[in-house]
Tab-separated table of C-alpha atoms in Angstrom:
chain	number	residue	atom	x	y	z
A	16	MET	CA	10.870	-15.500	-2.262
A	17	ASP	CA	10.799	-12.493	0.039
A	18	LEU	CA	12.460	-13.560	3.291
A	19	ARG	CA	11.449	-10.521	5.337
A	20	TYR	CA	8.815	-12.495	7.254
A	21	GLU	CA	10.453	-15.902	7.112
A	22	THR	CA	12.841	-15.792	10.067
A	23	PRO	CA	12.120	-16.772	13.676
A	24	PRO	CA	11.507	-14.119	16.349
A	25	GLY	CA	14.591	-12.209	17.399
A	26	SER	CA	15.512	-9.847	20.157
A	27	VAL	CA	12.315	-7.826	20.439
A	28	LYS	CA	9.747	-7.313	23.155
A	29	VAL	CA	6.131	-6.507	22.340
A	30	ARG	CA	4.326	-4.177	24.723
A	31	ALA	CA	1.172	-2.088	24.780
A	32	ALA	CA	1.626	1.177	22.933
A	33	HIS	CA	1.232	4.526	24.697
A	34	GLU	CA	0.943	8.164	23.638
A	35	GLY	CA	4.723	8.597	23.799
A	36	ASP	CA	5.074	6.166	20.867
A	37	LEU	CA	3.177	8.446	18.485
A	38	ASP	CA	6.129	9.992	16.662
A	39	THR	CA	7.824	6.665	15.990
A	40	ILE	CA	4.590	4.980	14.916
A	41	LEU	CA	3.783	7.932	12.673
A	42	ALA	CA	7.239	7.773	11.074
A	43	ILE	CA	6.842	4.042	10.337
A	44	ARG	CA	3.291	4.564	9.051
A	45	ASN	CA	4.217	7.525	6.838
A	46	HIS	CA	7.197	5.634	5.398
A	47	ALA	CA	4.785	2.866	4.399
A	48	ILE	CA	2.453	5.440	2.813
A	49	GLU	CA	5.230	7.123	0.858
A	50	HIS	CA	7.143	4.019	-0.281
A	51	GLY	CA	4.851	1.002	-0.317
A	52	THR	CA	1.465	-0.413	-1.187
A	53	ALA	CA	0.405	-1.625	2.257
A	54	LEU	CA	-1.543	1.588	2.933
A	55	TRP	CA	-3.631	2.705	-0.025
A	56	THR	CA	-3.355	6.431	0.369
A	57	ASP	CA	-0.994	8.944	-1.155
A	58	THR	CA	-1.227	11.413	1.713
A	59	PRO	CA	1.023	11.068	4.769
A	60	GLN	CA	-0.731	11.486	8.110
A	61	THR	CA	-0.267	14.710	10.019
A	62	ARG	CA	0.660	14.537	13.684
A	63	ASP	CA	-2.901	15.515	14.671
A	64	GLU	CA	-4.402	12.828	12.420
A	65	GLY	CA	-1.942	10.279	13.772
A	66	ALA	CA	-2.757	11.244	17.356
A	67	ALA	CA	-6.490	10.782	16.737
A	68	TRP	CA	-5.919	7.445	14.978
A	69	LEU	CA	-3.602	6.145	17.720
A	70	GLY	CA	-5.856	7.533	20.451
A	71	ALA	CA	-8.773	5.450	19.184
A	72	HIS	CA	-6.617	2.309	19.331
A	73	LEU	CA	-5.253	3.186	22.772
A	74	GLY	CA	-8.812	3.657	24.000
A	75	ARG	CA	-9.669	0.129	22.840
A	76	GLY	CA	-6.396	-1.350	24.110
A	77	SER	CA	-5.635	-2.566	20.590
A	78	ALA	CA	-2.232	-0.973	19.835
A	79	TYR	CA	1.146	-2.598	20.430
A	80	VAL	CA	4.757	-1.813	19.625
A	81	ALA	CA	7.832	-3.983	19.269
A	82	GLU	CA	10.928	-2.722	21.059
A	83	ASP	CA	14.475	-3.770	20.310
A	84	THR	CA	15.620	-5.382	23.562
A	85	GLY	CA	19.119	-4.044	23.024
A	86	ASP	CA	18.414	-0.334	22.962
A	87	GLY	CA	14.656	0.012	23.545
A	88	THR	CA	14.008	1.496	20.096
A	89	VAL	CA	10.511	0.946	18.729
A	90	VAL	CA	10.991	-1.055	15.519
A	91	GLY	CA	7.406	-1.911	14.622
A	92	PHE	CA	3.775	-1.600	15.591
A	93	GLY	CA	0.544	-3.498	15.241
A	94	VAL	CA	-3.083	-2.561	15.778
A	95	TYR	CA	-6.512	-4.023	15.331
A	96	GLY	CA	-9.751	-2.158	15.028
A	97	PRO	CA	-13.288	-2.404	13.750
A	98	TRP	CA	-13.561	-3.982	10.313
A	99	LYS	CA	-16.805	-2.156	9.527
A	100	ASP	CA	-18.697	0.471	11.508
A	101	TYR	CA	-22.070	-1.312	11.421
A	102	SER	CA	-23.176	-3.021	14.645
A	103	GLY	CA	-23.516	-6.391	12.932
A	104	PHE	CA	-19.724	-6.447	12.501
A	105	ARG	CA	-18.952	-5.570	16.145
A	106	HIS	CA	-17.242	-8.922	16.793
A	107	THR	CA	-14.950	-8.683	13.743
A	108	VAL	CA	-11.703	-6.703	13.622
A	109	GLU	CA	-9.006	-6.008	11.067
A	110	ASN	CA	-5.290	-6.060	11.861
A	111	SER	CA	-2.386	-3.965	10.623
A	112	VAL	CA	1.278	-4.787	11.259
A	113	TYR	CA	4.223	-2.621	10.216
A	114	VAL	CA	7.961	-3.029	10.739
A	115	ALA	CA	10.395	-0.120	10.520
A	116	GLU	CA	12.582	0.054	7.454
A	117	GLY	CA	15.851	-1.802	8.002
A	118	HIS	CA	14.425	-4.082	10.707
A	119	HIS	CA	12.810	-6.807	8.591
A	120	GLY	CA	13.883	-10.409	8.978
A	121	ARG	CA	13.955	-10.474	12.779
A	122	GLY	CA	10.506	-11.934	13.470
A	123	ILE	CA	9.082	-8.565	14.487
A	124	GLY	CA	5.973	-8.879	12.320
A	125	SER	CA	5.318	-12.359	13.663
A	126	ALA	CA	5.717	-11.253	17.280
A	127	LEU	CA	3.315	-8.361	16.717
A	128	LEU	CA	0.707	-10.426	14.855
A	129	GLY	CA	0.805	-13.124	17.545
A	130	THR	CA	0.156	-10.470	20.181
A	131	LEU	CA	-2.739	-8.977	18.202
A	132	VAL	CA	-4.397	-12.385	17.802
A	133	ALA	CA	-3.969	-13.203	21.503
A	134	SER	CA	-5.272	-9.799	22.594
A	135	ALA	CA	-8.327	-9.888	20.325
A	136	SER	CA	-9.080	-13.458	21.426
A	137	ALA	CA	-8.836	-12.491	25.094
A	138	THR	CA	-11.379	-9.703	24.599
A	139	GLY	CA	-13.931	-12.134	23.173
A	140	LEU	CA	-13.785	-11.042	19.546
A	141	HIS	CA	-14.885	-13.615	16.970
A	142	VAL	CA	-12.954	-13.057	13.713
A	143	MET	CA	-9.841	-11.140	12.669
A	144	ILE	CA	-9.512	-9.988	9.062
A	145	ALA	CA	-6.387	-9.044	7.137
A	146	GLY	CA	-6.613	-6.985	3.957
A	147	ILE	CA	-3.320	-7.462	2.103
A	148	GLU	CA	-2.127	-6.080	-1.234
A	149	ALA	CA	-2.240	-9.270	-3.297
A	150	GLY	CA	1.377	-8.986	-4.451
A	151	ASN	CA	2.676	-9.051	-0.861
A	152	GLY	CA	3.342	-12.783	-0.619
A	153	ALA	CA	5.451	-12.326	2.515
A	154	SER	CA	2.500	-10.868	4.429
A	155	VAL	CA	0.192	-13.594	3.128
A	156	ARG	CA	2.639	-16.264	4.391
A	157	LEU	CA	2.981	-14.474	7.744
A	158	HIS	CA	-0.783	-14.537	8.204
A	159	GLU	CA	-1.020	-18.173	7.091
A	160	ARG	CA	1.523	-19.134	9.767
A	161	HIS	CA	-0.741	-17.478	12.331
A	162	GLY	CA	-3.789	-19.490	11.290
A	163	PHE	CA	-5.360	-17.125	8.753
A	164	GLU	CA	-7.020	-18.591	5.684
A	165	HIS	CA	-7.531	-17.064	2.271
A	166	ALA	CA	-11.051	-15.634	1.989
A	167	GLY	CA	-10.816	-14.187	-1.521
A	168	THR	CA	-9.103	-11.644	-3.709
A	169	VAL	CA	-10.869	-8.618	-5.095
A	170	ARG	CA	-9.287	-7.414	-8.329
A	171	GLU	CA	-8.307	-3.800	-9.044
A	172	VAL	CA	-10.109	-2.182	-6.100
A	173	GLY	CA	-7.325	0.269	-5.282
A	174	THR	CA	-4.704	2.307	-7.048
A	175	LYS	CA	-1.326	3.646	-6.076
A	176	PHE	CA	1.852	4.627	-7.900
A	177	GLY	CA	-0.084	4.630	-11.179
A	178	ARG	CA	-1.220	1.008	-11.088
A	179	TRP	CA	-4.274	-0.948	-10.038
A	180	LEU	CA	-3.998	-3.055	-6.887
A	181	ASP	CA	-5.747	-6.274	-5.915
A	182	LEU	CA	-6.834	-6.883	-2.322
A	183	THR	CA	-6.444	-10.325	-0.774
A	184	LEU	CA	-8.669	-10.902	2.242
A	185	MET	CA	-7.663	-13.393	4.910
A	186	ARG	CA	-9.547	-14.385	8.049
A	187	ARG	CA	-8.920	-16.157	11.295
A	188	GLN	CA	-11.575	-17.290	13.726
A	189	LEU	CA	-10.592	-16.258	17.239
A	190	ASP	CA	-13.002	-18.123	19.517
């Protein structure tokens, strides 16, 4: 069992992200790209790409960071954004939650996901989706604890590090 997501919330504060968080968010995001299977790309984001990506989330009010209450360091981030670009999906969003290396096991992911769900609910959105690499049981359990249900697994739809990856989809109704 992977205990990274199994501990209760610790000494973190979740707040709305701002432009000044870009470098830290980009470092966390690029670490995930380079070392994990949560983001299915092999190419780290440039600062300009990261600024455009974060700017879109800031414009929607859908980006949050977790700060260590001891020293104010940003130790994780979470966002939600459109699941699909077609107008028929306008009430459905997808979430992403990332915790900085070395800061797992403190409830940071749970604090961020709880904030994302509350924020999306408050804006009148209908459903939140999570697309999770099927082997990431810790993330599946995290989402289950926040009311997400398994919606299906699509086999071998991505590849990274020379292997095929399965995508587990989870959903939570917000309203």
